[in-house]
mmCIF file of C-alpha atoms in Angstrom:
data_model
loop_
_atom_site.group_PDB
_atom_site.id
_atom_site.type_symbol
_atom_site.label_atom_id
_atom_site.label_comp_id
_atom_site.label_asym_id
_atom_site.label_seq_id
_atom_site.Cartn_x
_atom_site.Cartn_y
_atom_site.Cartn_z
ATOM 1 C CA MET A 1 -49.980 -19.849 -37.561
ATOM 2 C CA TRP A 2 -48.170 -17.009 -35.958
ATOM 3 C CA ALA A 3 -44.428 -17.326 -36.069
ATOM 4 C CA ARG A 4 -42.610 -17.596 -32.743
ATOM 5 C CA ILE A 5 -40.866 -14.301 -32.227
ATOM 6 C CA ARG A 6 -38.439 -13.543 -29.417
ATOM 7 C CA PRO A 7 -40.028 -10.987 -27.086
ATOM 8 C CA TRP A 8 -38.639 -7.482 -27.195
ATOM 9 C CA VAL A 9 -35.697 -6.725 -24.977
ATOM 10 C CA ILE A 10 -33.204 -3.926 -25.171
ATOM 11 C CA GLY A 11 -32.031 -4.100 -28.778
ATOM 12 C CA ASP A 12 -28.598 -5.211 -29.901
ATOM 13 C CA SER A 13 -27.664 -1.780 -31.213
ATOM 14 C CA PHE A 14 -28.671 -0.254 -27.886
ATOM 15 C CA LYS A 15 -26.619 -2.848 -25.995
ATOM 16 C CA ARG A 16 -23.654 -2.127 -28.240
ATOM 17 C CA SER A 17 -24.058 1.574 -27.569
ATOM 18 C CA LEU A 18 -24.160 0.971 -23.838
ATOM 19 C CA HIS A 19 -21.143 -1.309 -24.113
ATOM 20 C CA CYS A 20 -19.312 1.451 -25.967
ATOM 21 C CA SER A 21 -20.300 3.945 -23.300
ATOM 22 C CA TRP A 22 -19.021 1.658 -20.559
ATOM 23 C CA SER A 23 -15.787 1.154 -22.522
ATOM 24 C CA ILE A 24 -15.319 4.909 -22.563
ATOM 25 C CA LEU A 25 -16.018 4.978 -18.862
ATOM 26 C CA THR A 26 -13.127 2.660 -18.141
ATOM 27 C CA ILE A 27 -10.542 4.937 -19.757
ATOM 28 C CA LYS A 28 -11.660 8.485 -18.948
ATOM 29 C CA PHE A 29 -11.919 10.195 -15.614
ATOM 30 C CA HIS A 30 -14.467 12.875 -14.814
ATOM 31 C CA ARG A 31 -15.181 14.554 -11.524
ATOM 32 C CA PRO A 32 -18.602 13.911 -9.991
ATOM 33 C CA ALA A 33 -21.210 16.384 -11.248
ATOM 34 C CA ASP A 34 -23.857 18.108 -9.174
ATOM 35 C CA ALA A 35 -26.779 16.311 -7.576
ATOM 36 C CA GLY A 36 -29.109 17.112 -10.482
ATOM 37 C CA ARG A 37 -26.965 15.313 -13.017
ATOM 38 C CA ARG A 38 -26.482 12.352 -10.701
ATOM 39 C CA LYS A 39 -30.259 12.113 -10.357
ATOM 40 C CA GLN A 40 -30.665 12.290 -14.139
ATOM 41 C CA ALA A 41 -28.259 9.414 -14.654
ATOM 42 C CA ALA A 42 -29.929 7.336 -11.966
ATOM 43 C CA ILE A 43 -33.373 7.849 -13.538
ATOM 44 C CA LEU A 44 -32.119 6.869 -16.990
ATOM 45 C CA LEU A 45 -30.465 3.716 -15.727
ATOM 46 C CA GLU A 46 -33.425 2.747 -13.578
ATOM 47 C CA THR A 47 -35.779 3.167 -16.549
ATOM 48 C CA ALA A 48 -33.610 1.007 -18.782
ATOM 49 C CA MET A 49 -33.354 -1.742 -16.174
ATOM 50 C CA LYS A 50 -37.115 -1.715 -15.538
ATOM 51 C CA LEU A 51 -37.782 -2.113 -19.248
ATOM 52 C CA ARG A 52 -35.358 -5.010 -19.433
ATOM 53 C CA ARG A 53 -36.788 -6.755 -16.361
ATOM 54 C CA HIS A 54 -40.364 -6.277 -17.576
ATOM 55 C CA HIS A 55 -39.800 -7.818 -20.973
ATOM 56 C CA SER A 56 -37.515 -10.599 -19.839
ATOM 57 C CA THR A 57 -40.529 -12.055 -17.977
ATOM 58 C CA ARG A 58 -42.899 -12.023 -20.986
ATOM 59 C CA PRO A 59 -43.948 -15.365 -22.599
ATOM 60 C CA THR A 60 -41.616 -16.738 -25.210
ATOM 61 C CA ALA A 61 -44.467 -17.507 -27.632
ATOM 62 C CA GLY A 62 -46.432 -15.076 -29.759
ATOM 63 C CA ILE A 63 -45.783 -11.569 -30.929
ATOM 64 C CA SER A 64 -44.777 -8.973 -28.370
ATOM 65 C CA THR A 65 -47.324 -6.193 -28.030
ATOM 66 C CA PHE A 66 -44.711 -3.806 -26.641
ATOM 67 C CA PRO A 67 -43.630 -1.434 -29.400
ATOM 68 C CA ARG A 68 -39.995 -1.647 -30.397
ATOM 69 C CA LEU A 69 -38.252 1.686 -29.937
ATOM 70 C CA PRO A 70 -36.867 3.245 -33.110
ATOM 71 C CA SER A 71 -33.150 2.695 -33.484
ATOM 72 C CA THR A 72 -32.450 6.439 -33.439
ATOM 73 C CA LEU A 73 -34.270 6.781 -30.111
ATOM 74 C CA ARG A 74 -32.462 3.773 -28.661
ATOM 75 C CA HIS A 75 -29.149 5.247 -29.756
ATOM 76 C CA SER A 76 -30.007 8.643 -28.290
ATOM 77 C CA LEU A 77 -30.975 7.062 -24.978
ATOM 78 C CA ALA A 78 -27.678 5.199 -24.893
ATOM 79 C CA VAL A 79 -25.695 8.352 -25.624
ATOM 80 C CA VAL A 80 -27.554 10.375 -22.996
ATOM 81 C CA ALA A 81 -27.156 7.641 -20.386
ATOM 82 C CA GLY A 82 -23.494 7.227 -21.207
ATOM 83 C CA SER A 83 -22.875 10.972 -21.086
ATOM 84 C CA ALA A 84 -24.602 11.263 -17.729
ATOM 85 C CA LEU A 85 -22.549 8.380 -16.372
ATOM 86 C CA LEU A 86 -19.355 9.956 -17.630
ATOM 87 C CA ALA A 87 -20.226 13.109 -15.736
ATOM 88 C CA VAL A 88 -21.078 11.475 -12.428
ATOM 89 C CA THR A 89 -18.920 8.375 -12.025
ATOM 90 C CA PRO A 90 -15.396 8.418 -10.529
ATOM 91 C CA LEU A 91 -14.178 5.453 -12.532
ATOM 92 C CA ALA A 92 -12.242 2.380 -11.537
ATOM 93 C CA LEU A 93 -8.681 2.457 -12.828
ATOM 94 C CA ALA A 94 -8.857 6.165 -13.703
ATOM 95 C CA TRP A 95 -6.354 6.868 -10.932
ATOM 96 C CA GLN A 96 -3.640 4.652 -12.356
ATOM 97 C CA ASP A 97 -1.979 7.169 -14.664
ATOM 98 C CA GLU A 98 -1.805 9.788 -11.939
ATOM 99 C CA LEU A 99 -0.449 7.278 -9.436
ATOM 100 C CA ALA A 100 2.184 6.100 -11.936
ATOM 101 C CA GLN A 101 3.436 9.672 -12.262
ATOM 102 C CA ILE A 102 3.544 10.080 -8.479
ATOM 103 C CA GLN A 103 5.450 6.795 -8.178
ATOM 104 C CA GLN A 104 8.016 7.887 -10.773
ATOM 105 C CA ARG A 105 8.561 11.191 -8.990
ATOM 106 C CA TRP A 106 8.923 9.391 -5.652
ATOM 107 C CA GLU A 107 11.522 7.153 -7.273
ATOM 108 C CA THR A 108 13.467 10.174 -8.513
ATOM 109 C CA THR A 109 13.081 12.067 -5.235
ATOM 110 C CA THR A 110 14.327 9.252 -3.022
ATOM 111 C CA THR A 111 17.253 8.232 -5.223
ATOM 112 C CA SER A 112 18.643 11.309 -6.987
ATOM 113 C CA THR A 113 17.111 14.528 -5.628
ATOM 114 C CA PRO A 114 19.499 16.584 -3.448
ATOM 115 C CA SER A 115 18.799 16.044 0.245
ATOM 116 C CA SER A 116 18.016 19.732 0.747
ATOM 117 C CA GLN A 117 15.041 19.402 -1.621
ATOM 118 C CA ARG A 118 13.668 16.004 -0.643
ATOM 119 C CA GLU A 119 11.415 17.013 2.237
ATOM 120 C CA ALA A 120 9.542 19.599 0.173
ATOM 121 C CA ALA A 121 9.235 17.212 -2.776
ATOM 122 C CA LEU A 122 7.889 14.392 -0.608
ATOM 123 C CA SER A 123 5.436 16.738 1.117
ATOM 124 C CA GLY A 124 4.067 17.677 -2.297
ATOM 125 C CA LEU A 125 3.672 14.013 -3.240
ATOM 126 C CA VAL A 126 1.773 13.340 -0.003
ATOM 127 C CA THR A 127 -0.669 16.114 -0.895
ATOM 128 C CA GLU A 128 -1.180 14.725 -4.400
ATOM 129 C CA VAL A 129 -1.739 11.118 -3.393
ATOM 130 C CA GLU A 130 -4.157 12.127 -0.644
ATOM 131 C CA GLN A 131 -6.184 14.110 -3.175
ATOM 132 C CA LEU A 132 -6.433 10.931 -5.237
ATOM 133 C CA ILE A 133 -7.544 9.027 -2.145
ATOM 134 C CA GLN A 134 -10.303 11.564 -1.495
ATOM 135 C CA ALA A 135 -11.664 10.860 -4.975
ATOM 136 C CA ASN A 136 -11.042 7.077 -4.709
ATOM 137 C CA PRO A 137 -11.281 6.252 -0.993
ATOM 138 C CA ASN A 138 -11.341 2.464 -1.289
ATOM 139 C CA VAL A 139 -8.364 1.808 -3.559
ATOM 140 C CA SER A 140 -5.743 -0.202 -1.699
ATOM 141 C CA ASP A 141 -2.820 0.710 -3.978
ATOM 142 C CA LEU A 142 -3.361 4.431 -3.372
ATOM 143 C CA LEU A 143 -3.306 3.866 0.374
ATOM 144 C CA VAL A 144 -0.144 1.771 0.136
ATOM 145 C CA TRP A 145 1.581 4.554 -1.764
ATOM 146 C CA ASP A 146 0.360 7.109 0.743
ATOM 147 C CA GLY A 147 1.987 4.971 3.428
ATOM 148 C CA ILE A 148 5.224 4.578 1.462
ATOM 149 C CA ILE A 149 5.552 8.308 0.783
ATOM 150 C CA GLN A 150 4.622 9.259 4.349
ATOM 151 C CA ALA A 151 7.240 6.815 5.648
ATOM 152 C CA SER A 152 9.839 8.296 3.284
ATOM 153 C CA LEU A 153 8.965 11.774 4.532
ATOM 154 C CA ALA A 154 9.253 10.618 8.149
ATOM 155 C CA ARG A 155 12.703 9.189 7.440
ATOM 156 C CA GLU A 156 13.725 12.437 5.753
ATOM 157 C CA LYS A 157 12.545 14.586 8.672
ATOM 158 C CA GLY A 158 13.918 12.399 11.446
ATOM 159 C CA GLY A 159 13.458 12.972 15.163
ATOM 160 C CA LEU A 160 10.184 13.845 16.856
ATOM 161 C CA GLY A 161 9.116 15.905 13.844
ATOM 162 C CA ALA A 162 8.738 12.658 11.908
ATOM 163 C CA LEU A 163 6.212 11.039 14.247
ATOM 164 C CA ASP A 164 3.087 12.519 12.666
ATOM 165 C CA ASN A 165 4.118 11.216 9.251
ATOM 166 C CA ALA A 166 5.055 7.813 10.668
ATOM 167 C CA LYS A 167 1.639 7.515 12.324
ATOM 168 C CA ALA A 168 -0.115 8.652 9.142
ATOM 169 C CA ALA A 169 1.845 6.032 7.206
ATOM 170 C CA ARG A 170 0.781 3.279 9.597
ATOM 171 C CA ARG A 171 -2.898 4.307 9.361
ATOM 172 C CA ALA A 172 -2.818 4.327 5.566
ATOM 173 C CA LEU A 173 -1.069 0.953 5.345
ATOM 174 C CA GLU A 174 -3.442 -0.708 7.802
ATOM 175 C CA ARG A 175 -6.405 0.614 5.808
ATOM 176 C CA ALA A 176 -4.835 -0.734 2.622
ATOM 177 C CA ILE A 177 -4.423 -4.198 4.127
ATOM 178 C CA GLY A 178 -8.034 -4.083 5.275
ATOM 179 C CA LEU A 179 -9.040 -3.643 1.629
ATOM 180 C CA ASP A 180 -6.478 -6.048 0.139
ATOM 181 C CA SER A 181 -4.826 -8.605 2.396
ATOM 182 C CA THR A 182 -1.816 -8.885 0.060
ATOM 183 C CA GLY A 183 -1.045 -5.197 0.588
ATOM 184 C CA MET A 184 0.062 -4.497 -2.996
ATOM 185 C CA ASP A 185 2.141 -7.643 -3.340
ATOM 186 C CA GLY A 186 3.498 -7.365 0.188
ATOM 187 C CA SER A 187 4.668 -3.744 -0.041
ATOM 188 C CA ALA A 188 2.343 -2.619 2.754
ATOM 189 C CA TYR A 189 3.813 -5.216 5.124
ATOM 190 C CA VAL A 190 7.400 -4.269 4.213
ATOM 191 C CA THR A 191 6.785 -0.600 4.993
ATOM 192 C CA LEU A 192 4.883 -1.417 8.189
ATOM 193 C CA GLY A 193 7.745 -3.649 9.291
ATOM 194 C CA ALA A 194 10.261 -0.865 8.732
ATOM 195 C CA LEU A 195 8.032 1.583 10.633
ATOM 196 C CA TYR A 196 7.656 -0.736 13.635
ATOM 197 C CA ASP A 197 11.408 -1.365 13.556
ATOM 198 C CA ARG A 198 12.516 2.278 13.337
ATOM 199 C CA ALA A 199 9.839 4.194 15.283
ATOM 200 C CA PRO A 200 10.374 4.871 19.016
ATOM 201 C CA GLY A 201 8.456 2.599 21.355
ATOM 202 C CA TRP A 202 5.671 3.450 23.784
ATOM 203 C CA PRO A 203 4.923 6.030 25.183
ATOM 204 C CA VAL A 204 6.554 8.166 22.486
ATOM 205 C CA ALA A 205 5.330 6.204 19.453
ATOM 206 C CA PHE A 206 4.393 2.704 18.296
ATOM 207 C CA GLY A 207 7.768 1.025 17.715
ATOM 208 C CA ASP A 208 7.602 -2.709 18.417
ATOM 209 C CA ASP A 209 10.249 -5.289 17.510
ATOM 210 C CA ASP A 210 7.824 -8.206 17.638
ATOM 211 C CA LYS A 211 5.350 -6.457 15.324
ATOM 212 C CA ALA A 212 8.207 -5.575 12.975
ATOM 213 C CA ALA A 213 9.216 -9.241 12.714
ATOM 214 C CA GLU A 214 5.588 -10.247 12.137
ATOM 215 C CA MET A 215 5.178 -7.741 9.287
ATOM 216 C CA PHE A 216 8.409 -8.832 7.613
ATOM 217 C CA GLN A 217 7.392 -12.489 7.828
ATOM 218 C CA ARG A 218 4.057 -11.718 6.202
ATOM 219 C CA ALA A 219 5.789 -9.826 3.408
ATOM 220 C CA LEU A 220 8.202 -12.730 2.872
ATOM 221 C CA SER A 221 5.293 -15.167 2.614
ATOM 222 C CA ILE A 222 3.883 -13.066 -0.242
ATOM 223 C CA ARG A 223 7.109 -12.080 -2.040
ATOM 224 C CA PRO A 224 10.016 -14.152 -0.716
ATOM 225 C CA ASP A 225 12.541 -12.884 -3.281
ATOM 226 C CA GLY A 226 11.728 -9.190 -2.918
ATOM 227 C CA ILE A 227 14.755 -6.923 -2.640
ATOM 228 C CA ASP A 228 13.007 -4.538 -0.257
ATOM 229 C CA VAL A 229 11.677 -7.080 2.233
ATOM 230 C CA ASN A 230 14.937 -9.041 2.331
ATOM 231 C CA TYR A 231 17.017 -5.919 2.903
ATOM 232 C CA TYR A 232 14.785 -4.415 5.607
ATOM 233 C CA TYR A 233 14.471 -7.756 7.365
ATOM 234 C CA ALA A 234 18.267 -8.150 7.223
ATOM 235 C CA ALA A 235 18.663 -4.690 8.790
ATOM 236 C CA TYR A 236 16.192 -5.655 11.518
ATOM 237 C CA LEU A 237 18.055 -8.903 12.236
ATOM 238 C CA ALA A 238 21.382 -7.070 12.394
ATOM 239 C CA ASP A 239 19.943 -4.658 14.971
ATOM 240 C CA GLU A 240 18.794 -7.691 16.966
ATOM 241 C CA GLY A 241 22.322 -9.112 16.945
ATOM 242 C CA ARG A 242 21.366 -12.042 14.694
ATOM 243 C CA ASP A 243 24.269 -11.545 12.309
ATOM 244 C CA ALA A 244 24.210 -14.901 10.522
ATOM 245 C CA GLU A 245 20.536 -14.529 9.629
ATOM 246 C CA ALA A 246 21.063 -10.896 8.684
ATOM 247 C CA ARG A 247 23.794 -11.916 6.245
ATOM 248 C CA GLU A 248 21.532 -14.564 4.700
ATOM 249 C CA TYR A 249 18.711 -12.121 3.973
ATOM 250 C CA ALA A 250 21.059 -9.364 2.826
ATOM 251 C CA GLN A 251 22.527 -11.796 0.294
ATOM 252 C CA LYS A 252 19.011 -12.641 -0.904
ATOM 253 C CA ALA A 253 18.399 -8.930 -1.397
ATOM 254 C CA MET A 254 21.584 -8.734 -3.460
ATOM 255 C CA GLN A 255 20.380 -11.591 -5.668
ATOM 256 C CA GLY A 256 16.899 -10.162 -6.285
ATOM 257 C CA THR A 257 15.668 -8.684 -9.558
ATOM 258 C CA PRO A 258 14.696 -4.986 -9.434
ATOM 259 C CA ARG A 259 11.008 -4.387 -10.012
ATOM 260 C CA SER A 260 9.719 -2.613 -13.101
ATOM 261 C CA GLY A 261 9.325 1.055 -12.267
ATOM 262 C CA ARG A 262 11.297 0.616 -9.056
ATOM 263 C CA GLU A 263 14.701 -0.107 -10.560
ATOM 264 C CA ALA A 264 16.521 2.859 -9.026
ATOM 265 C CA SER A 265 15.167 2.398 -5.501
ATOM 266 C CA ASP A 266 15.686 -1.377 -5.580
ATOM 267 C CA ARG A 267 19.299 -0.947 -6.725
ATOM 268 C CA ALA A 268 19.830 1.574 -3.941
ATOM 269 C CA LEU A 269 18.579 -1.040 -1.467
ATOM 270 C CA GLN A 270 20.971 -3.589 -2.949
ATOM 271 C CA GLN A 271 23.839 -1.173 -2.342
ATOM 272 C CA GLN A 272 22.699 -0.826 1.267
ATOM 273 C CA ALA A 273 22.485 -4.610 1.542
ATOM 274 C CA GLN A 274 26.103 -4.881 0.381
ATOM 275 C CA ALA A 275 27.156 -2.245 2.901
ATOM 276 C CA LEU A 276 25.331 -4.182 5.621
ATOM 277 C CA ILE A 277 27.164 -7.381 4.686
ATOM 278 C CA ASN A 278 30.476 -5.535 4.814
ATOM 279 C CA ASP A 279 29.688 -4.314 8.338
ATOM 280 C CA LEU A 280 28.684 -7.706 9.746
#
């Protein structure tokens, strides 16, 4: 009697090779190659998937008549497929290191760079983050940071010269929220709230007190103890003449814990919260 043998599927060593290739993909970033290399990768992957689908439907009894590929050939196919993928795939998470560096430089620029140098530094950061967005157009965190940096640049410029950056910030933040409703743990809503609060109203720009309050409330629902949202909401309430509420939220900002990587900017906001309390 013939022994029952599992029908041939992509071998374990081949699967391990592919798994290794995909592991490499998650930690290295390569720019997309030309159309020819993209086509090569697509053909290799399509062939592998067809082989797998074909043999997964074969009977479970009897000996498979499909020849098993030699291990060296399976390994070579895995390496070629992995190499082609490395060349053509802009990988998820590959942007994180670059964004972390941009964030650190924004932190330094907004808290310790001389005011005469801030505008140029922020303009450079806008260029860098937008290059990342071009390569990774559907990453919410990149769009949130584009909005944050654009808003910082608008504040630095001031006056009518800031309107283009304020509008660009709003567009980026709204796109980010469309991709991730939490808006990077509420940060998108905080920045939108500050923009609606500080920008001139129609017909000059899009300033809107009601929209500002709505954005701050959304941010508070996501991160109620955040230093940034509590301070900016307190500043909004003070402008509205609601001093008791402004004091309450400013005190919450004072009691908050600075975020990792945002320690300097969060402490600066706490100093502003204390100054606001002193003025009320």
